[in-house]
Tab-separated table of C-alpha atoms and ligand atoms in Angstrom:
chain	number	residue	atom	x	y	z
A	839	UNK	CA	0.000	0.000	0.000
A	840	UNK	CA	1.156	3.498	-0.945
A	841	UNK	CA	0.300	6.865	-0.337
A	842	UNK	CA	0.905	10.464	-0.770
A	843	UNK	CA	-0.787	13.936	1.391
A	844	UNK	CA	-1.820	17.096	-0.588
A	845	UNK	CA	-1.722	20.142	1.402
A	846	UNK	CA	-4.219	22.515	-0.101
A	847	UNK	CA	-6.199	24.471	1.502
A	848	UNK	CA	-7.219	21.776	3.476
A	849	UNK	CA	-5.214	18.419	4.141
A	850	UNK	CA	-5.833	14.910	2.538
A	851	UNK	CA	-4.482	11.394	2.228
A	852	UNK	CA	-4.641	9.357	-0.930
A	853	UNK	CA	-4.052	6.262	-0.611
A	854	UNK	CA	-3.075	3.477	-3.494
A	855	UNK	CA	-3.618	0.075	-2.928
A	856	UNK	CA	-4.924	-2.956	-4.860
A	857	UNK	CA	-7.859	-3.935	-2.646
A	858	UNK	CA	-10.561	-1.887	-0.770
A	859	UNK	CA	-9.760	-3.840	2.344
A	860	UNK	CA	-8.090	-0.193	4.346
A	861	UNK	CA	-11.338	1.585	2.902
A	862	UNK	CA	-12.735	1.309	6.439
A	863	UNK	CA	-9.819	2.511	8.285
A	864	UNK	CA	-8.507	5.278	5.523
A	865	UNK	CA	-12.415	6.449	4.677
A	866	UNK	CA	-14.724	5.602	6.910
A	867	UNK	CA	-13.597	8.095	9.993
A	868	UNK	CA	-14.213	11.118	8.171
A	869	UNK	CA	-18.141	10.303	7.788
A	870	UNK	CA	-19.318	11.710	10.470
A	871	UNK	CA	-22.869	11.625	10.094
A	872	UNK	CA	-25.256	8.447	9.744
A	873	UNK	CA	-26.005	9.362	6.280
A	874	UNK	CA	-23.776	7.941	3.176
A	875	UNK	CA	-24.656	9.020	-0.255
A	876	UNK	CA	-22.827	6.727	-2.630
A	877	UNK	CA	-23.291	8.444	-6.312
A	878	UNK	CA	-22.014	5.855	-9.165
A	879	UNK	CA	-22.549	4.967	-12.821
A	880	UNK	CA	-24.722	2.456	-14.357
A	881	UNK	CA	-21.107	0.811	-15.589
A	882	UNK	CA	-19.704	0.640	-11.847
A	883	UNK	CA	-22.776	-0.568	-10.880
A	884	UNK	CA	-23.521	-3.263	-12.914
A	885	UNK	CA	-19.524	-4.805	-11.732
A	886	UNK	CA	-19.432	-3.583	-8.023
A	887	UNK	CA	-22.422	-2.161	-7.140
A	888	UNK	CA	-22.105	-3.209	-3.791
A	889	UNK	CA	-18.287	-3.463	-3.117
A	890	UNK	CA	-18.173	-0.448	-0.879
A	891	UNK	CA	-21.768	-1.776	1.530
A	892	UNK	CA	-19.629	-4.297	3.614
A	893	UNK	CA	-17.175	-0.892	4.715
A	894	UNK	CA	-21.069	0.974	5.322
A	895	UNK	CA	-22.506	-1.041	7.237
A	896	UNK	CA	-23.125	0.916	10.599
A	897	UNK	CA	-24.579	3.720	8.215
A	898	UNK	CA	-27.406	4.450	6.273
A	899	UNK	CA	-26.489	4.137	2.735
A	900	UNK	CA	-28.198	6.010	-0.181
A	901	UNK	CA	-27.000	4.701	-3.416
A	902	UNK	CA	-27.364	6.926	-6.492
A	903	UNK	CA	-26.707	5.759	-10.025
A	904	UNK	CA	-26.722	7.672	-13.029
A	905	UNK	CA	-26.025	6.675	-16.743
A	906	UNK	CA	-22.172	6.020	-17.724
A	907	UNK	CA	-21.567	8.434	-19.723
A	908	UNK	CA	-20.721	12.335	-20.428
A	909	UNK	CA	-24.245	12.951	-21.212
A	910	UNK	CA	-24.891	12.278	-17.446
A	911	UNK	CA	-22.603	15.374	-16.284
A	912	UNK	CA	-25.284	17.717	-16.190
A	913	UNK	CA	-27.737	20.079	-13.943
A	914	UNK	CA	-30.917	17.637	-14.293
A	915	UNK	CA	-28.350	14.908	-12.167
A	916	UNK	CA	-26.995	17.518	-10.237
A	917	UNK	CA	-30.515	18.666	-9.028
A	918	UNK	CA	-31.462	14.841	-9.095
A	919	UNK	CA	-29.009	14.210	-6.805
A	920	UNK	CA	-29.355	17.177	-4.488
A	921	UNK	CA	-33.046	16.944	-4.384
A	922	UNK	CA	-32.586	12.852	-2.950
A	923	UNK	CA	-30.004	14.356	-0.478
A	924	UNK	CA	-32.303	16.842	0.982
A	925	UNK	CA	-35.330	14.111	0.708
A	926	UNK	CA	-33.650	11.696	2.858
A	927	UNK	CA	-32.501	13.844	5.146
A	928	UNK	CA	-29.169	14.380	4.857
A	929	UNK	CA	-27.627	17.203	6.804
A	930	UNK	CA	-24.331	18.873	6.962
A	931	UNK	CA	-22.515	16.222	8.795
A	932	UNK	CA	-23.377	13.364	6.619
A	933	UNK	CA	-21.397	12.329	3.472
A	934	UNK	CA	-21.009	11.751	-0.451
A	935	UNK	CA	-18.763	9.224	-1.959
A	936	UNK	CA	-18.121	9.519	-5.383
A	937	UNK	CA	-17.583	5.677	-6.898
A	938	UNK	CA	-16.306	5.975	-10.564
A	939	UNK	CA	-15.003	7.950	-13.272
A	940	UNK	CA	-14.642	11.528	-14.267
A	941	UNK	CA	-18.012	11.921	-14.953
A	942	UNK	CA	-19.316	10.566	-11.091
A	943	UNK	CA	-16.140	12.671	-9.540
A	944	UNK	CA	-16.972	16.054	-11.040
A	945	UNK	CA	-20.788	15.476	-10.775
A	946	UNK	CA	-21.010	14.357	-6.788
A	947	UNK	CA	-17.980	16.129	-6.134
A	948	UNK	CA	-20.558	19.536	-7.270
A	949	UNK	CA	-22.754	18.330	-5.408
A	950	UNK	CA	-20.502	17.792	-2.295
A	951	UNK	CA	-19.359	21.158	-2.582
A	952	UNK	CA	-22.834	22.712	-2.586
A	953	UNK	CA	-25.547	20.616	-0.966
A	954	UNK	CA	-25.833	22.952	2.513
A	955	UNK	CA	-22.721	24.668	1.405
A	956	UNK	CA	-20.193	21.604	1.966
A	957	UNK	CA	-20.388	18.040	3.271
A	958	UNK	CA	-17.660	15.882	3.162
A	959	UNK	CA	-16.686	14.320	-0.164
A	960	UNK	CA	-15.036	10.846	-0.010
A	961	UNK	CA	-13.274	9.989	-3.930
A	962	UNK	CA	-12.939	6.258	-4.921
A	963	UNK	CA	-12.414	6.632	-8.287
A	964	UNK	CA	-12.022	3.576	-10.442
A	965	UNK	CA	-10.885	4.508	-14.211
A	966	UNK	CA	-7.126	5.024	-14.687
A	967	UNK	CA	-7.835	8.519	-15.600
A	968	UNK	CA	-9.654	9.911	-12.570
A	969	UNK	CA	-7.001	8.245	-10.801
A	970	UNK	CA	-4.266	10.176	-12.016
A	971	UNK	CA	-5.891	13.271	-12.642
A	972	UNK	CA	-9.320	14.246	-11.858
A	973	UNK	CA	-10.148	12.727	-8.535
A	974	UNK	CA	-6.943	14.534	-6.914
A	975	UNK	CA	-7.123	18.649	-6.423
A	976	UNK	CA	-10.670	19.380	-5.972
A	977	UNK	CA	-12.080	20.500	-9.537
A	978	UNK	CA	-15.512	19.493	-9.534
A	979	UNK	CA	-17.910	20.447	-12.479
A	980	UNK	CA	-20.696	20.113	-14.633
A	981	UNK	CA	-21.148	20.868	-18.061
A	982	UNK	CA	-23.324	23.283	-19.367
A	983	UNK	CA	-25.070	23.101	-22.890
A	984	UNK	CA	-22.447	26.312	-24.076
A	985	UNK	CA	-19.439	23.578	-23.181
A	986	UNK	CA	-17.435	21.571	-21.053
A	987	UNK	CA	-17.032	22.025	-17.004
A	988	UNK	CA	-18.193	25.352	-17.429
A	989	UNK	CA	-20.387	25.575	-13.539
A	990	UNK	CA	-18.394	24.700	-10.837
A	991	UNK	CA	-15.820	24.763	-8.035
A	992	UNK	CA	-12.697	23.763	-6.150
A	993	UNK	CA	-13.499	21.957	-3.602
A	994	UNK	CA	-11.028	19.311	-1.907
A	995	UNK	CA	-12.477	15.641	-0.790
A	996	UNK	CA	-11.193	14.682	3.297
A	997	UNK	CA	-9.727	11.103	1.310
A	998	UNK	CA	-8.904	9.876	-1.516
A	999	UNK	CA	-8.796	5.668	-1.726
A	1000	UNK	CA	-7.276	4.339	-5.574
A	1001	UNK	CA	-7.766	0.264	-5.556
A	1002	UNK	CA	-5.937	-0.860	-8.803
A	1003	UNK	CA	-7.990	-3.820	-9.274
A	1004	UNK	CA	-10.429	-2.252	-10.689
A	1005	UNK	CA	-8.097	-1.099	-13.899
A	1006	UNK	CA	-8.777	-4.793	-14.478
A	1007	UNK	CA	-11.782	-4.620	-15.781
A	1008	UNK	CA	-11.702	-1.227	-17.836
A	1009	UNK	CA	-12.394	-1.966	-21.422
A	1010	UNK	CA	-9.445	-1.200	-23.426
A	1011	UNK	CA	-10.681	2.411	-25.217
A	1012	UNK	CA	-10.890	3.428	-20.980
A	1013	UNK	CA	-6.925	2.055	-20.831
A	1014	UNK	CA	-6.320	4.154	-23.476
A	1015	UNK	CA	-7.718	6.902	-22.622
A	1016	UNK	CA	-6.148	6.993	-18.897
A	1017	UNK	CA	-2.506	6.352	-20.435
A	1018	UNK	CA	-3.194	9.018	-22.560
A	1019	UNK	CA	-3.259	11.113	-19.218
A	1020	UNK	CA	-0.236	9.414	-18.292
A	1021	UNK	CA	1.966	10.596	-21.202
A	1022	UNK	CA	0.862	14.268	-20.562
A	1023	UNK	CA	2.889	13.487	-16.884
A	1024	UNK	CA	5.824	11.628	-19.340
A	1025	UNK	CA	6.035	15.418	-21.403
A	1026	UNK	CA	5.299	17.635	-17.781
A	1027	UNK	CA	8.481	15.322	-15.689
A	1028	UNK	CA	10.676	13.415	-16.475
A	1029	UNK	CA	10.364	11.099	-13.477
A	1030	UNK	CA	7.484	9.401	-15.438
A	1031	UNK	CA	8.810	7.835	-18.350
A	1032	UNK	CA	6.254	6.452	-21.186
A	1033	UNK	CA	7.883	3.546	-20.850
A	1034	UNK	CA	6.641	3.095	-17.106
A	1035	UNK	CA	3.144	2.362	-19.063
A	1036	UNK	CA	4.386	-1.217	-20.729
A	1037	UNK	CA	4.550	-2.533	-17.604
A	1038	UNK	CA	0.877	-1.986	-16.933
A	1039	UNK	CA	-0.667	0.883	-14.618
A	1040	UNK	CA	1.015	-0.150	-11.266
A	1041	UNK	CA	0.565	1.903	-7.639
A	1042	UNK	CA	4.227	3.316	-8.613
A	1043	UNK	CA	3.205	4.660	-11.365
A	1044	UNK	CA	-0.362	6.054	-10.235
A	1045	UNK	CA	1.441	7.463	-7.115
A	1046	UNK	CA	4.493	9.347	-9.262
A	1047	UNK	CA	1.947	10.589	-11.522
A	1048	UNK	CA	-0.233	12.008	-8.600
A	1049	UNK	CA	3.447	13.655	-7.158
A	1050	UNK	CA	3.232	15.883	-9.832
A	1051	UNK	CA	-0.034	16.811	-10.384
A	1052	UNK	CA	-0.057	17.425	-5.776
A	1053	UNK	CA	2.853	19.536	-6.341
A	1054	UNK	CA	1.451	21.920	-8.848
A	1055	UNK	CA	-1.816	21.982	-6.955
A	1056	UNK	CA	-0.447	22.745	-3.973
A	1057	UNK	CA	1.114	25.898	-5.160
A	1058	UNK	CA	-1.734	27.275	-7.175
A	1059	UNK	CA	-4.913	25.402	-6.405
A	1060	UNK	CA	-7.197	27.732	-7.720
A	1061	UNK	CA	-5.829	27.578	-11.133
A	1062	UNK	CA	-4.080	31.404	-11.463
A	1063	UNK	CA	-0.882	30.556	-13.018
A	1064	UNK	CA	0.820	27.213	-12.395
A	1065	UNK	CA	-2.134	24.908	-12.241
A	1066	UNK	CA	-2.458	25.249	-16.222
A	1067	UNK	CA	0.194	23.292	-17.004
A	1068	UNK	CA	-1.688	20.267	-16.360
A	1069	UNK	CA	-3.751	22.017	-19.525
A	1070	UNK	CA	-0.715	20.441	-21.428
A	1071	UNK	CA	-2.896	18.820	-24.598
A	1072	UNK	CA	-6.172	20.194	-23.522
A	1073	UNK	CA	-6.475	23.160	-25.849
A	1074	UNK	CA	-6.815	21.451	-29.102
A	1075	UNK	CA	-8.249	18.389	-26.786
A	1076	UNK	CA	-11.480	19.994	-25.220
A	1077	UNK	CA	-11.979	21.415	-28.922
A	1078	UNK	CA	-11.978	17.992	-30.575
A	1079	UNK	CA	-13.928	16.958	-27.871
A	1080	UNK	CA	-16.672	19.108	-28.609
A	1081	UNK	CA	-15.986	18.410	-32.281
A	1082	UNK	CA	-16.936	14.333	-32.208
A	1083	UNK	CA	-19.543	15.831	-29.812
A	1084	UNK	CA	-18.198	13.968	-26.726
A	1085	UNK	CA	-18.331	10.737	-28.446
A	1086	UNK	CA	-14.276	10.411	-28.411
A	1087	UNK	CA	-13.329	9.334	-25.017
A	1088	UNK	CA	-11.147	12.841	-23.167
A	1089	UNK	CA	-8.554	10.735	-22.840
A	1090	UNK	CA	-7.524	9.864	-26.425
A	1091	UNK	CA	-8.520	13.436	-27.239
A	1092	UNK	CA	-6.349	14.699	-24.581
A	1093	UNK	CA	-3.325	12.047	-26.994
A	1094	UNK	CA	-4.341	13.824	-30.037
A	1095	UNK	CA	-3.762	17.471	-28.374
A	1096	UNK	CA	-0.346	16.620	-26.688
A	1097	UNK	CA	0.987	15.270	-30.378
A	1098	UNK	CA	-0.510	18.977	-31.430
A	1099	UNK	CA	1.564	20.354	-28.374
A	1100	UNK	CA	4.582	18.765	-29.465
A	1101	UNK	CA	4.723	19.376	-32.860
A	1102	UNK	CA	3.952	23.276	-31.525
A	1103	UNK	CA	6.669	23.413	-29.301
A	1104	UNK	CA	8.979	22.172	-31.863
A	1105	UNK	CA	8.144	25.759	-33.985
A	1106	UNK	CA	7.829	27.596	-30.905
A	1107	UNK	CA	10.468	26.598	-28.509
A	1108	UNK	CA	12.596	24.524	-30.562
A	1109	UNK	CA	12.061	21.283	-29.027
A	1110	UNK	CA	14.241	18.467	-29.689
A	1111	UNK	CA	13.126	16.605	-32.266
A	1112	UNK	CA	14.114	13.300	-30.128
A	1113	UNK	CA	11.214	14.432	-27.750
A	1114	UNK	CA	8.485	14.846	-30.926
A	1115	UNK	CA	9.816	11.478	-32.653
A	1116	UNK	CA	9.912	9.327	-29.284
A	1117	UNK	CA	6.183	11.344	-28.696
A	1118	UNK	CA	5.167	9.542	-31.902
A	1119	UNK	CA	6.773	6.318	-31.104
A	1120	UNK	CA	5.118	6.143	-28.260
A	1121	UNK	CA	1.375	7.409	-29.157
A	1122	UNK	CA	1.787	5.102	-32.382
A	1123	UNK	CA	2.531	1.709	-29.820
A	1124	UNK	CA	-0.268	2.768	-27.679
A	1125	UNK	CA	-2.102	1.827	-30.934
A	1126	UNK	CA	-3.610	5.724	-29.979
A	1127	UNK	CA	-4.978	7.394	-33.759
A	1128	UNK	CA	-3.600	11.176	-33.678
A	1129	UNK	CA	-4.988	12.546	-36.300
A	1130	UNK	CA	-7.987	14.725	-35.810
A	1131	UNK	CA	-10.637	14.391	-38.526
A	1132	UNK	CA	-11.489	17.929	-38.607
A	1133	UNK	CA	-9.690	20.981	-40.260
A	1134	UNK	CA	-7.620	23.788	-38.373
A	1135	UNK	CA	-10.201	26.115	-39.229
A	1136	UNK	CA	-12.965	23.890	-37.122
A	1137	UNK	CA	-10.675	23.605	-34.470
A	1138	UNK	CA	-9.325	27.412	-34.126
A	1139	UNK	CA	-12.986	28.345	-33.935
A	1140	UNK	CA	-14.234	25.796	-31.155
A	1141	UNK	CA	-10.609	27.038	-29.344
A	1142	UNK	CA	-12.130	31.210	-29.666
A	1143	UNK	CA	-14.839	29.792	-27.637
A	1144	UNK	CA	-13.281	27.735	-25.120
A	1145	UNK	CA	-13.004	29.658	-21.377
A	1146	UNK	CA	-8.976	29.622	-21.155
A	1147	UNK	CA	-9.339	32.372	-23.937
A	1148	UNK	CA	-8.225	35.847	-23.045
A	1149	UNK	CA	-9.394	38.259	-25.367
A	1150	UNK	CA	-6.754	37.854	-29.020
A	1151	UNK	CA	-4.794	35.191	-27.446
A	1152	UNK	CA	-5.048	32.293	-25.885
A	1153	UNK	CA	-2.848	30.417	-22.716
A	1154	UNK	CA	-1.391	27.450	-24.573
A	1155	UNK	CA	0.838	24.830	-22.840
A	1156	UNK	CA	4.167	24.507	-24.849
A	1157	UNK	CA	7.281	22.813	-23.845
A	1158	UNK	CA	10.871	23.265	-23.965
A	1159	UNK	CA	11.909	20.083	-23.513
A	1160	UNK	CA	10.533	16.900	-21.365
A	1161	UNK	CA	9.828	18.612	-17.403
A	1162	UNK	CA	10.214	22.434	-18.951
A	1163	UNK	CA	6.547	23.275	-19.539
A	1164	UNK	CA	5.104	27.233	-20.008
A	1165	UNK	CA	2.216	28.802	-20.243
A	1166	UNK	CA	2.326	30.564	-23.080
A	1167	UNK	CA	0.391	33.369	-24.550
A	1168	UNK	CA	-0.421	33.345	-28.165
A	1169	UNK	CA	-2.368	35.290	-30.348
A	1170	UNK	CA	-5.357	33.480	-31.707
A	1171	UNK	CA	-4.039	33.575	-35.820
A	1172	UNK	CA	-0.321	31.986	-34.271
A	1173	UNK	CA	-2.953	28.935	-32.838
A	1174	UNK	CA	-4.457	29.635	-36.351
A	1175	UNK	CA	-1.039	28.795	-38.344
A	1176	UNK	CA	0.296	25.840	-36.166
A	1177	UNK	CA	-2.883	23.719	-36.338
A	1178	UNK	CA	-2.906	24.388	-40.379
A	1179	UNK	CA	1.085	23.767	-40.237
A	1180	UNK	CA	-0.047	20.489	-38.454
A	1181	UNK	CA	-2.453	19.954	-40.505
A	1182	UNK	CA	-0.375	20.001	-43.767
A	1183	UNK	CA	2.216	18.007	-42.327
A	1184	UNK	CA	0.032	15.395	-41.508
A	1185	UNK	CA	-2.682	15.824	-44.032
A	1186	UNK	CA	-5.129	13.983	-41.614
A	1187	UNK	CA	-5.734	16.671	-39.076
B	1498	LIG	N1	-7.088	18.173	-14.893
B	1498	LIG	C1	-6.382	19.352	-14.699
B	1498	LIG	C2	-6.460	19.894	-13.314
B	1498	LIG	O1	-6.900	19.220	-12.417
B	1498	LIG	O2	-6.102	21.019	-13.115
């Protein structure tokens, strides 16, 4: 068993193990109230639905389970699931647990953050990706019909419990799409190496992964400067995202933006071209498809709408070199020229 603390503005444990055995001792003390909301998805459900009940016993459990699914991260469940709170009771002492992916994280985790203004959020999040990324540093969301996450907050959960043996059962796209996540940390540090991924998604890996992402969070948590960096890929990402209208999994979006990135920070940094030709080594053995299926025109314009605009230009996430990421500002016709660059040279995009 491994695990790491974030200091944010408030204190929390994750812990990585490969059973939920410790999910009584590591969890279970910060519910203090009788009440247990357990919000999951209809995918979780169907394969442990009631994994986390023997842990619950001595409270009264309220299971809620929406439809896996993007669709699903939206105010009708958000209300749903606030409305069943209030209906059963539950006051500000009593608890949420969000059991799944992205989409159950960022959708309870709202709701955690809101229902009376704050109960206690507990994540057990079982996709690869939302346990690298989105269960750790408190962005919780839904998504609005104008776009992605665009109602939410920060809001930290008291624990964090990863149990790898659910990665067993992901279906392969869900694999793909987390170790897309995990070559974003390969480009951001260089103490995770894309190779780390052919041994399979271990706890060593999960925890040096979640190293980086605590350290950036705990020096800018509410996303002012530093924080972006984990944007690295997201840019062109969220826009393609829109593009297949949400019907490409974020992780092999998020793939298709970092081999953007790279190829960018060639022209704008210079970056070695051992970095952008390993990058493609490694996306192409992943089996992961980078080209985008859309022109740079479609792209640029979803991009003019996305909320990490500022006015002309736009904060993009280059890097020079493997662990030397920036935030850079660029106008919105430079985006314009790299993404038709990148589109020429690959004729695909
Ligand atoms: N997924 C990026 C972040 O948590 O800031």
């Amino acid at each position: 068993m491994l695990s790491l603390t974030v200091n944010a503005s408030s204190k929390y444990d994750i812990t990585v193990t490969d059973t939920l055995i410790a999910f009584r001792e590591k969890c279970v003390p910060y519910m203090r109230g009788r009440n247990v909301a357990v919000v999951t998805d209809s995918n979780v459900n169907a394969l442990y639905g009631d994994a986390l009940s023997e842990y619950l016993s001595d409270k009264n459990v309220l299971k809620m389970v929406i439809p896996a699914g993007e669709d699903s991260k939206n105010g009708e469940n958000y209300f749903k699931i606030l409305n069943a709170l209030a209906e059963n009771g539950f006051d500000r002492e009593d608890s949420i647990v969000a059991f799944g992916g992205g989409v159950v994280g960022d959708l309870a985790g709202f709701a955690a953050s809101t229902y009376m203004r704050g109960v206690t959020l507990i994540a057990v999040p079982t996709t690869i990706l939302s346990m690298v990324d989105s269960s750790v540093g408190g962005k919780t969301a839904i998504d609005l019909p104008a776009g992605k996450n665009l109602c939410g907050t920060f809001y930290q959960p008291k624990a964090v419990y990863i149990n790898t043996a659910f990665i067993d059962t992901l279906p392969r796209r869900e694999f793909m799409c987390g170790a897309g996540e995990i070559l974003k940390y390969a480009l951001l540090s260089d103490t995770v190496k894309a190779e780390d991924l052919k041994a399979g998604v271990n706890e060593k890996l999960i925890v040096k992964c979640l190293e980086i992402k605590r350290d950036i969070v705990e020096k800018d948590e509410k996303e002012r400067g530093e924080r972006a960096l984990l944007n690295l890929g997201h840019t062109v990402g969220h826009a393609l995202e829109k593009l297949y209208g949400y019907k490409v999994s974020h992780g092999e979006c998020v793939v298709k933006g970092l081999a953007f990135s790279v190829f960018a920070s060639e022209k704008l940094y210079g970056l070695d071209k051992k970095t952008v030709s390993d990058m493609e080594r490694t996306v192409n053995l992943l089996g992961h498809d980078v080209s985008a299926g859309f022109s740079a025109e479609e792209i640029a314009k979803l991009i003019v709408s996305d909320k990490k605009r500022y006015g002309e230009n736009v904060n993009f996430i280059a890097l020079k070199g493997v662990g030397e990421p920036r935030v850079e500002k660029i106008s919105l016709s430079a985006l314009y020229e790299l993404l038709d660059d990148y589109e020429r040279k690959n004729n695909t995009l």
